[in-house]
Short mmCIF file of C-alpha atoms in Angstrom, two decimals:
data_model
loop_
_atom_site.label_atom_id
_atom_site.label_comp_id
_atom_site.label_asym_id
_atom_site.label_seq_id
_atom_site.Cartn_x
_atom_site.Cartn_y
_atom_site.Cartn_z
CA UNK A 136 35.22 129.75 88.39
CA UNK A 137 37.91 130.80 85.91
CA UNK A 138 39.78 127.61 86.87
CA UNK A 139 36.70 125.21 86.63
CA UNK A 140 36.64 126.41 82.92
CA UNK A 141 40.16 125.90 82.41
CA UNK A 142 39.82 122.33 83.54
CA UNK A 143 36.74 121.51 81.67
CA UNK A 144 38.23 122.70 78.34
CA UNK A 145 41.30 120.27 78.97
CA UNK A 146 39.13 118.00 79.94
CA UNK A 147 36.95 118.23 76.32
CA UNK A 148 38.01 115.56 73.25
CA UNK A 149 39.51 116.87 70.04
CA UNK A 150 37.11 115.31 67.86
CA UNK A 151 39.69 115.19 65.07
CA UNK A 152 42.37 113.91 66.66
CA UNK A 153 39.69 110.81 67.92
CA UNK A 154 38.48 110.32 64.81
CA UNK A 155 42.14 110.38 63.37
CA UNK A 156 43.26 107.43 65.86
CA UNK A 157 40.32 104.92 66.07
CA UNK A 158 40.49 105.26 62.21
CA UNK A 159 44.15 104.46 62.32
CA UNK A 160 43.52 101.23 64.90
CA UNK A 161 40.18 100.35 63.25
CA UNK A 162 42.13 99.79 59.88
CA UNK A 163 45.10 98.21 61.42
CA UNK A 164 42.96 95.68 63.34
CA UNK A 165 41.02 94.80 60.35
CA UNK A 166 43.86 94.15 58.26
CA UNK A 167 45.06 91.74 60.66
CA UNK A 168 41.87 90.40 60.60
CA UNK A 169 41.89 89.89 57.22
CA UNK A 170 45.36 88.17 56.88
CA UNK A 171 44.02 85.68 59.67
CA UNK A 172 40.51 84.94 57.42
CA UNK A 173 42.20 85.03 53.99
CA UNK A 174 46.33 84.93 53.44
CA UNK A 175 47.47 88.74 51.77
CA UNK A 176 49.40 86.22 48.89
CA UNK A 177 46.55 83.82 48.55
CA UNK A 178 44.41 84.21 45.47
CA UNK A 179 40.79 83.91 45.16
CA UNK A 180 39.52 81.13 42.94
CA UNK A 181 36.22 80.13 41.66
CA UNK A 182 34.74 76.87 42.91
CA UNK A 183 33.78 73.85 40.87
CA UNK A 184 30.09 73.43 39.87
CA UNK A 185 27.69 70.76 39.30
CA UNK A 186 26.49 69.22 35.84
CA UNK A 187 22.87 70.79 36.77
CA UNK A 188 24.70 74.14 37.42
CA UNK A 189 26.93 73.91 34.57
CA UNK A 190 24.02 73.25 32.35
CA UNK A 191 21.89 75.95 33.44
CA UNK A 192 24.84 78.44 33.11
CA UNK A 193 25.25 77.37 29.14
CA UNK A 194 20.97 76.97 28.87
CA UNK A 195 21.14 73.50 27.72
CA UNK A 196 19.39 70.44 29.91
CA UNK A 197 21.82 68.04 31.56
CA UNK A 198 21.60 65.09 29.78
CA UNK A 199 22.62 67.10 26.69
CA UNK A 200 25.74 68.16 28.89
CA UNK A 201 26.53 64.47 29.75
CA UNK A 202 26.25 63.42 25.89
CA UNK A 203 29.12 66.44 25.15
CA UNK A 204 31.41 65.42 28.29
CA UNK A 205 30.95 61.97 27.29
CA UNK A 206 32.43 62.75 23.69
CA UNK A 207 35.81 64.74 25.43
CA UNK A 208 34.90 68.10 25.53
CA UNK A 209 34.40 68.04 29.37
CA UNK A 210 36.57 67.54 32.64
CA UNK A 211 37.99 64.44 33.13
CA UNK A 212 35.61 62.51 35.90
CA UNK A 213 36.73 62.28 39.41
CA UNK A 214 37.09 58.68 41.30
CA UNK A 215 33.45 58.70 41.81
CA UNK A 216 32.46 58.89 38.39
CA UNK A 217 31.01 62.57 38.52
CA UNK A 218 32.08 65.33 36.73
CA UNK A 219 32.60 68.87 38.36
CA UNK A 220 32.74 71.72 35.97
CA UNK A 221 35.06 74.69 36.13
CA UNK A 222 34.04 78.42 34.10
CA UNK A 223 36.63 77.29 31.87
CA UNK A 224 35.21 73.85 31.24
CA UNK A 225 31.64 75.58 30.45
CA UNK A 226 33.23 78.60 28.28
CA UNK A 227 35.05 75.59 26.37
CA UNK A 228 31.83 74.12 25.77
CA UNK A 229 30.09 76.99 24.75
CA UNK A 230 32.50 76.89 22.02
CA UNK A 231 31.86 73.43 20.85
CA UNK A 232 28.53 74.04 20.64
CA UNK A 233 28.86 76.91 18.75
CA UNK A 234 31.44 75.78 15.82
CA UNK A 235 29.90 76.52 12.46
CA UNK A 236 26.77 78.29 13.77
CA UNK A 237 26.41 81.41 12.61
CA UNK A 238 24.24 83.10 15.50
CA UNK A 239 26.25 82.74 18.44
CA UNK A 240 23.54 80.49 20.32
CA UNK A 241 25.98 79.82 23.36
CA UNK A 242 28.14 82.82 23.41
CA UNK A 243 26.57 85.76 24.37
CA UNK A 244 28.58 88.56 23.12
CA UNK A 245 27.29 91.46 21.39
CA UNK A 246 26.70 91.58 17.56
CA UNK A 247 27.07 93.98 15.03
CA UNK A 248 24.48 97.47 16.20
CA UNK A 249 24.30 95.94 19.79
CA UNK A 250 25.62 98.63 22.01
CA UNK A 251 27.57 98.55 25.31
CA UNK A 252 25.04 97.88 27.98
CA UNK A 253 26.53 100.04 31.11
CA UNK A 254 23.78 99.34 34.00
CA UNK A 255 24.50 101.83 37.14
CA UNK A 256 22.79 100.47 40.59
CA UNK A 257 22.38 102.73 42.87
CA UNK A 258 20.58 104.25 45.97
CA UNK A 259 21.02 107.17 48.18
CA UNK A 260 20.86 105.22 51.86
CA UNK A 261 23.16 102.34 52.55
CA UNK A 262 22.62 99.32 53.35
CA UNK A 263 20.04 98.70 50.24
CA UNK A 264 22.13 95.68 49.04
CA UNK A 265 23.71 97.70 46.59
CA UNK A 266 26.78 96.22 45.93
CA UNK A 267 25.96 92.43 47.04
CA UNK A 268 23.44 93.07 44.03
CA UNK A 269 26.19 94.36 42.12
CA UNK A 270 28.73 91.93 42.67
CA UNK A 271 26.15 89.03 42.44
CA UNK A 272 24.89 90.34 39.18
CA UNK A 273 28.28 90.70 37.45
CA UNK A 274 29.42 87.40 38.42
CA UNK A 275 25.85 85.95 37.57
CA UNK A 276 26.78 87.62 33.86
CA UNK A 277 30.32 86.41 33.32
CA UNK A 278 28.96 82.90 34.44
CA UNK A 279 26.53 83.21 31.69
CA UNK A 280 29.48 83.85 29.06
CA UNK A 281 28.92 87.26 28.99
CA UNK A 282 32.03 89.72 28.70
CA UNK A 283 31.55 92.18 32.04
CA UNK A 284 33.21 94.70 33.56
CA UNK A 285 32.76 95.15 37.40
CA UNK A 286 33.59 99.18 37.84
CA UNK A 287 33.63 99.97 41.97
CA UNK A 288 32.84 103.68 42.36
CA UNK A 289 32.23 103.57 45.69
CA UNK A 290 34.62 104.89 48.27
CA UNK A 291 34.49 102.54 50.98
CA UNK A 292 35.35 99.45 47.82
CA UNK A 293 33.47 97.35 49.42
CA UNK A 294 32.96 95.60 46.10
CA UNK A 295 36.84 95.41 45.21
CA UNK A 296 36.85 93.55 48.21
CA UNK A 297 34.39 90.89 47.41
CA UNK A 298 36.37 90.16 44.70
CA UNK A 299 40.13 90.14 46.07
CA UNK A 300 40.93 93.07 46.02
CA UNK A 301 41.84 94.79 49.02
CA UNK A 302 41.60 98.73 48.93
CA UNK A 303 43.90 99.40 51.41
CA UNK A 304 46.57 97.00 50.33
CA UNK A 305 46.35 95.99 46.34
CA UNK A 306 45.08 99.63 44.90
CA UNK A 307 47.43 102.15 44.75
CA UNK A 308 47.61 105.66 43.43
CA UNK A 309 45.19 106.43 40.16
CA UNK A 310 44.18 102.44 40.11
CA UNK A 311 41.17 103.51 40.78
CA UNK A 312 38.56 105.31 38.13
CA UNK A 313 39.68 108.64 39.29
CA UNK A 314 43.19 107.70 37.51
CA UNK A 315 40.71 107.83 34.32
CA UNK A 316 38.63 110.78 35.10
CA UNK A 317 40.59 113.30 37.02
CA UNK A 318 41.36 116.97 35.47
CA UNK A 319 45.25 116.95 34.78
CA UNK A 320 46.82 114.08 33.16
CA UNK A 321 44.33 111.35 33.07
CA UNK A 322 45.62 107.82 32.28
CA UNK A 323 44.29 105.66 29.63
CA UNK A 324 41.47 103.57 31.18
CA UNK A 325 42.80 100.09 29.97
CA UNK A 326 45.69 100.49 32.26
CA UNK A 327 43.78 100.23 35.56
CA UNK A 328 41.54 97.56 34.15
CA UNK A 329 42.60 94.55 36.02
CA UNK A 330 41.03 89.96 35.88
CA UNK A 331 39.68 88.75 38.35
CA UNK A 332 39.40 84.73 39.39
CA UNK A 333 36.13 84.60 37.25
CA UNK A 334 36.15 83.79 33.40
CA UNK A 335 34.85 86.44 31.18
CA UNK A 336 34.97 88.94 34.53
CA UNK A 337 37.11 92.17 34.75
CA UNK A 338 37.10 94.51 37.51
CA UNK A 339 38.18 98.28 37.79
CA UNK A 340 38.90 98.58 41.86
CA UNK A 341 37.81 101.09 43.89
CA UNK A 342 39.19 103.53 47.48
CA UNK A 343 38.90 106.23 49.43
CA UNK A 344 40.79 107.97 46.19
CA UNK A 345 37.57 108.27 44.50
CA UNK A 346 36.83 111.04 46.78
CA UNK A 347 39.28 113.69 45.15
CA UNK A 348 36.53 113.48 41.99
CA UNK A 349 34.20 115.06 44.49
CA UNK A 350 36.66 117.69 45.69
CA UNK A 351 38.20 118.70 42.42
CA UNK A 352 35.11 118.94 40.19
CA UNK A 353 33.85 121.81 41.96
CA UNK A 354 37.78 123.51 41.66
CA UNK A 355 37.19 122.79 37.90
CA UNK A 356 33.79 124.09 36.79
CA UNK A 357 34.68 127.48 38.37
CA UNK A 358 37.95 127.37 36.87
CA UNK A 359 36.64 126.30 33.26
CA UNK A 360 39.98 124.36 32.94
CA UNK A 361 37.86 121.02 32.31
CA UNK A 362 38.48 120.01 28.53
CA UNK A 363 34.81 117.58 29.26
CA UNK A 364 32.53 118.42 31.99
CA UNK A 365 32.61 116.16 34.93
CA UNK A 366 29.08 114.08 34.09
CA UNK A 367 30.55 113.29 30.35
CA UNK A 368 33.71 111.84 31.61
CA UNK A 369 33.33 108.25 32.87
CA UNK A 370 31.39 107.60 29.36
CA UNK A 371 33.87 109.14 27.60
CA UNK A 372 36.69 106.93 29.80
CA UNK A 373 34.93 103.93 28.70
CA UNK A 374 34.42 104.50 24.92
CA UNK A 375 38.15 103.71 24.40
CA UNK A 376 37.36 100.22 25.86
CA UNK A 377 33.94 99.41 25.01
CA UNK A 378 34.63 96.91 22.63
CA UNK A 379 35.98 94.74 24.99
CA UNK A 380 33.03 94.44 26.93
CA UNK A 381 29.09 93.40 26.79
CA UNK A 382 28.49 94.51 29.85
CA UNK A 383 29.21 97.38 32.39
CA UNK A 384 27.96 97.40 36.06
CA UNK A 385 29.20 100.58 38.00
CA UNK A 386 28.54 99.99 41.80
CA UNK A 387 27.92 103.80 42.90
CA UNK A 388 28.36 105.55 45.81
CA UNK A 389 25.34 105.41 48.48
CA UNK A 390 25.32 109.03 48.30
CA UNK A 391 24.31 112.03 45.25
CA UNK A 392 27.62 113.62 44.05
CA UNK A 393 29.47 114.34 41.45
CA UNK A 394 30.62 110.29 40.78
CA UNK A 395 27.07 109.30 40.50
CA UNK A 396 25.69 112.00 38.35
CA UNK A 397 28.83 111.03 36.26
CA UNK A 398 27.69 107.20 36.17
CA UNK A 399 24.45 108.10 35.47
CA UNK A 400 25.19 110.34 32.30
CA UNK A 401 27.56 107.13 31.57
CA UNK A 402 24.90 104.72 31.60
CA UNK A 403 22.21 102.92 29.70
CA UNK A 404 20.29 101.62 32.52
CA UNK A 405 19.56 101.68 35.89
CA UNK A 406 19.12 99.52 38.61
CA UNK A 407 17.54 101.51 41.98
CA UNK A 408 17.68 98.61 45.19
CA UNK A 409 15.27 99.36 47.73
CA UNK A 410 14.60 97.63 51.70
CA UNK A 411 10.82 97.62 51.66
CA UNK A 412 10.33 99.41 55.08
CA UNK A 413 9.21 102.67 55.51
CA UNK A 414 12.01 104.69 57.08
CA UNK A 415 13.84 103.49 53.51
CA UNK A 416 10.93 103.58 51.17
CA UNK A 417 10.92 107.67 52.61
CA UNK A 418 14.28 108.07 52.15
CA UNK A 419 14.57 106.74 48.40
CA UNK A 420 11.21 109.32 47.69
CA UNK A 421 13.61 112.15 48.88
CA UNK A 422 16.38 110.45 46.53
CA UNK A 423 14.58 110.41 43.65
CA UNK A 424 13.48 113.95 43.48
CA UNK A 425 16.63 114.92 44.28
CA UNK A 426 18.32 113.05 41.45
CA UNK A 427 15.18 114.12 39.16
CA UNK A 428 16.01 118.07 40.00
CA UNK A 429 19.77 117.77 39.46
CA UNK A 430 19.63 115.22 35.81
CA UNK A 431 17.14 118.39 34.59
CA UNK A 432 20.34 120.62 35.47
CA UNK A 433 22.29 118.09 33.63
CA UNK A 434 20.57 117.61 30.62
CA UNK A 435 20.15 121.28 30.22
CA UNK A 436 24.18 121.49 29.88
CA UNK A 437 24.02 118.55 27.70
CA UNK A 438 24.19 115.35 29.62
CA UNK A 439 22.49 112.16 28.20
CA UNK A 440 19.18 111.45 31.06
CA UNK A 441 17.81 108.66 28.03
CA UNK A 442 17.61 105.07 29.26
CA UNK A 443 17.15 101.81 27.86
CA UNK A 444 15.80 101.21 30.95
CA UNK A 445 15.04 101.94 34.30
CA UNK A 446 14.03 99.49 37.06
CA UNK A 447 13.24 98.90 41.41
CA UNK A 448 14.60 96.00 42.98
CA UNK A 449 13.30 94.97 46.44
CA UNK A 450 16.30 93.47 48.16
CA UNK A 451 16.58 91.94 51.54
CA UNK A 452 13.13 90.74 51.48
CA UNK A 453 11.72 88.73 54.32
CA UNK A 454 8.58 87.22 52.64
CA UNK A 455 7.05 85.65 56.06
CA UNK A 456 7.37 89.80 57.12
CA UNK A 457 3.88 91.42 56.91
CA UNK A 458 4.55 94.97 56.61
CA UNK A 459 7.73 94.03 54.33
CA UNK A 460 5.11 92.46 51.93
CA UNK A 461 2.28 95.68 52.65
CA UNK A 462 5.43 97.77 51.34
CA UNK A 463 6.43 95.98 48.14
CA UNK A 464 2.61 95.58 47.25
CA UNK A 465 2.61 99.46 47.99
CA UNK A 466 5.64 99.97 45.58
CA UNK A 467 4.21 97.88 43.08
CA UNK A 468 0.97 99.88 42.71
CA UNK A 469 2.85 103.15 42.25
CA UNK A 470 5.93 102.02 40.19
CA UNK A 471 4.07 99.09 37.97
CA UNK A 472 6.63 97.27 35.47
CA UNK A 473 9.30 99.53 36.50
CA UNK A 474 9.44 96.93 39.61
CA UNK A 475 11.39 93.81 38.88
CA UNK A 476 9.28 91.12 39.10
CA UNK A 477 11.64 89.27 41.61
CA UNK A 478 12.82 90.47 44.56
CA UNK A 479 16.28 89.93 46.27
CA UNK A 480 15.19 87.91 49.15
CA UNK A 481 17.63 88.43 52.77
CA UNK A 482 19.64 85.34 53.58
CA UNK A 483 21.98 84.42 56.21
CA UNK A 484 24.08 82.27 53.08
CA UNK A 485 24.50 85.19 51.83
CA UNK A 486 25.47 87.24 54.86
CA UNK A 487 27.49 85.04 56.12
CA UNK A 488 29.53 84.49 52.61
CA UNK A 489 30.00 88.43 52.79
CA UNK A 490 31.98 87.73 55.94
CA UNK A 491 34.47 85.72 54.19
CA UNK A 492 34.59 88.63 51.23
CA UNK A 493 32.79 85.65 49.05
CA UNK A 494 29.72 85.65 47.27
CA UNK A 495 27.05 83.06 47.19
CA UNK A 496 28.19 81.96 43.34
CA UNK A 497 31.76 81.03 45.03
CA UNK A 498 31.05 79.03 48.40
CA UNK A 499 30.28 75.00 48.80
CA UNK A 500 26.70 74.56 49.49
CA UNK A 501 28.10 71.96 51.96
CA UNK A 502 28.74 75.11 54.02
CA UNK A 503 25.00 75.83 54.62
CA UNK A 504 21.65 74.57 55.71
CA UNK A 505 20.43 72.93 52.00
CA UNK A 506 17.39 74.86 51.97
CA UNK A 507 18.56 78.37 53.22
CA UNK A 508 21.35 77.38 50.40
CA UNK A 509 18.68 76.68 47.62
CA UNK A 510 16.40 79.59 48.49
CA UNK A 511 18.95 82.09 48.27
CA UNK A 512 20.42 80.59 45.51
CA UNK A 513 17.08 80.63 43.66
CA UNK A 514 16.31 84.31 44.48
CA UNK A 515 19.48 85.01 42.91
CA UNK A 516 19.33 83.27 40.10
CA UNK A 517 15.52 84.89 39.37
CA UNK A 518 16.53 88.25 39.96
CA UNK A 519 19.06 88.44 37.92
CA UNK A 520 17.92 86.00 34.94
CA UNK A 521 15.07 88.79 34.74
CA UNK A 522 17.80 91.53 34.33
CA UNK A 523 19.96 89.22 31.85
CA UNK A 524 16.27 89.00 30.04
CA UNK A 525 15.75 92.67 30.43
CA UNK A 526 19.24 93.20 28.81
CA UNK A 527 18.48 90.85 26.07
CA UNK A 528 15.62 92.25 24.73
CA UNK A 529 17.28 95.86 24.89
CA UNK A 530 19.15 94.27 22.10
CA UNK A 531 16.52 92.98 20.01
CA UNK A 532 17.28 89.08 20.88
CA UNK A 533 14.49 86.60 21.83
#
């Protein structure tokens, strides 16, 4: 008997030590996976757009943008006689069009009183379409001539990624926001500020180095040795830079700790995704009173829990889905205007861009169907005009 219990102990799996080695192989095979799909010295660039694209980007029709091309302040035409338009070709017309005006018509960045828009998105259950939305809406922004900066908060950086950054490879020790935030000797937040291929786009990467926030906060409240208390300090980390900047969007971890109660207290808005079935529509209910109980907690210490605004978006949407559609009607009845009009719609153009670490903004529409293209294209471009709008009127423009 003793011996049958000898040999079924040996016979058990150190969970550690598993976990420890299929992380170890899982990581190495996906870095070679990587190198095979996209070259470790290749850079990510931004594709050319069309004069319809172009246009809509500046908000001027496309004749208009074939008069100002025509006069020499647009790409040269290619052997066909059509003009393809890079970000820097439509930032360069933005300024044309704006010499001698005195309002700024065509580039968007803030004014004198207009404050720092810092928009966190959020949700407690992955696989919401967090950071697609986040890394769509920044780019979306930038496109738009906006000044943004992309901050990845997230752990697993998936949205570093998406924008060529690798997390394993390209961000090393206090690159991340924790460099900015940590308890002993925090480094100046324009130092781990880094470009990206996209005009007008910066990005602040993320890794599994974010975690230590979440370990060391708790080691500094009891200790009292924090100089600013751990929700104050990512606003406080972007204060030195926020001149810089029109635009924030903090991707935040799918989970309620000490990072996202920090973003939260950091920002001026936020943006809560949401799958429209039930299991998810449960989960977020259990979210939100969660988050409610601990911002009361946080405002009673002195953290800001004031927004501009506040706002659902339905993402992954299958409209032809019946109970998808009995959900969002359901949401809509309880939440009213705090639901964005639009809803993120689910694609395969833009799941299957995500596998190439691209978003829908940077592949050929030659690479898809036309109309699975278009649609998703469209959804994206509704979805986050409304938030542009949103943003717009927060600052008193029409």
């Amino acid at each position: 008997m003793l011996q049958q219990r000898i040999q079924s102990l040996e016979e058990q799996e150190h969970l550690p030590s598993l976990l420890s080695a299929d992380a170890q192989e899982l990581a190495h095979q996906l870095q070679e996976h990587q190198k095979k799909i996209f070259s470790p010295t290749a850079q990510k660039t931004m594709r050319l757009f069309t004069p319809a694209e172009a246009a809509a980007f500046i908000g001027i029709g496309e004749g208009y943008l074939r008069q100002i091309a025509s006069e020499g302040h647009g790409p040269q035409p290619l052997s066909n006689g059509r003009r393809m338009y890079a970000v820097e070709d439509i930032d360069r017309i933005r300024r044309v069009l704006d010499e001698g005006a005195k309002t700024g018509k065509y580039i968007p960045h803030r004014r004198p009183g207009e404050k720092l828009q810092v928009v966190s998105v959020m949700n407690f259950k992955g696989g919401s379409g967090k950071t697609t939305t986040s890394a769509h809406l920044s780019q979306y922004l930038a496109l738009r001539g906006y000044r943004v900066l992309a901050i990845d908060l997230d752990p697993q950086a998936s949205l570093s990624a998406l924008f060529g950054h690798q997390p394993e490879l390209d961000v090393g020790e206090a690159e991340t926001l924790y460099g900015a935030i940590r308890y002993e000797n925090p480094r100046p937040i324009g130092d781990i500020v880094r470009s990206t291929y996209t005009a007008n786009l910066h990005l602040i990467p993320g890794n599994l180095e974010l975690m230590e926030f979440e370990h060391e906060t708790p080691k500094a409240m009891i200790g009292g040795s924090a100089e600013t208390l751990f929700f104050a300090r990512i606003g406080e980390a972007l204060s030195e830079i926020e001149s810089f900047y029109d635009i924030a969007v903090i991707d935040c971890p799918p989970q309620l700790g000490f990072l996202t109660m920090s973003a939260l207290c950091a920002a001026t808005s936020v943006l809560i995704t949401v799958h429209p079935q039930m299991l998810d529509v449960m989960s977020m209910s259990q979210f939100l009173s969660m988050t409610s109980d601990l911002m009361t907690v946080v405002e009673k210490a002195g953290g800001r829990t004031s927004y501009d605004w506040m706002r659902y978006l339905v993402t992954r949407f299958e409209p032809n889905d019946g109970p998808q559609s009995q959900m969002t009607g359901f949401m809509r009845a309880i939440f009213g205007n705090r639901m964005l009009q639009n809803a993120m719609v689910k694609s395969t153009a833009i799941s299957d861009a995500g596998v190439t670490k691209q978003t829908l903004y940077e592949v050929e529409r030659s690479q898809f169907i036309r109309g699975t293209y278009d649609r998703a294209m469209d959804s994206l471009s509704l979805v986050n005009s409304e938030i542009e709008e949103i943003i717009r009127k927060v600052w008193g423009r029409k």
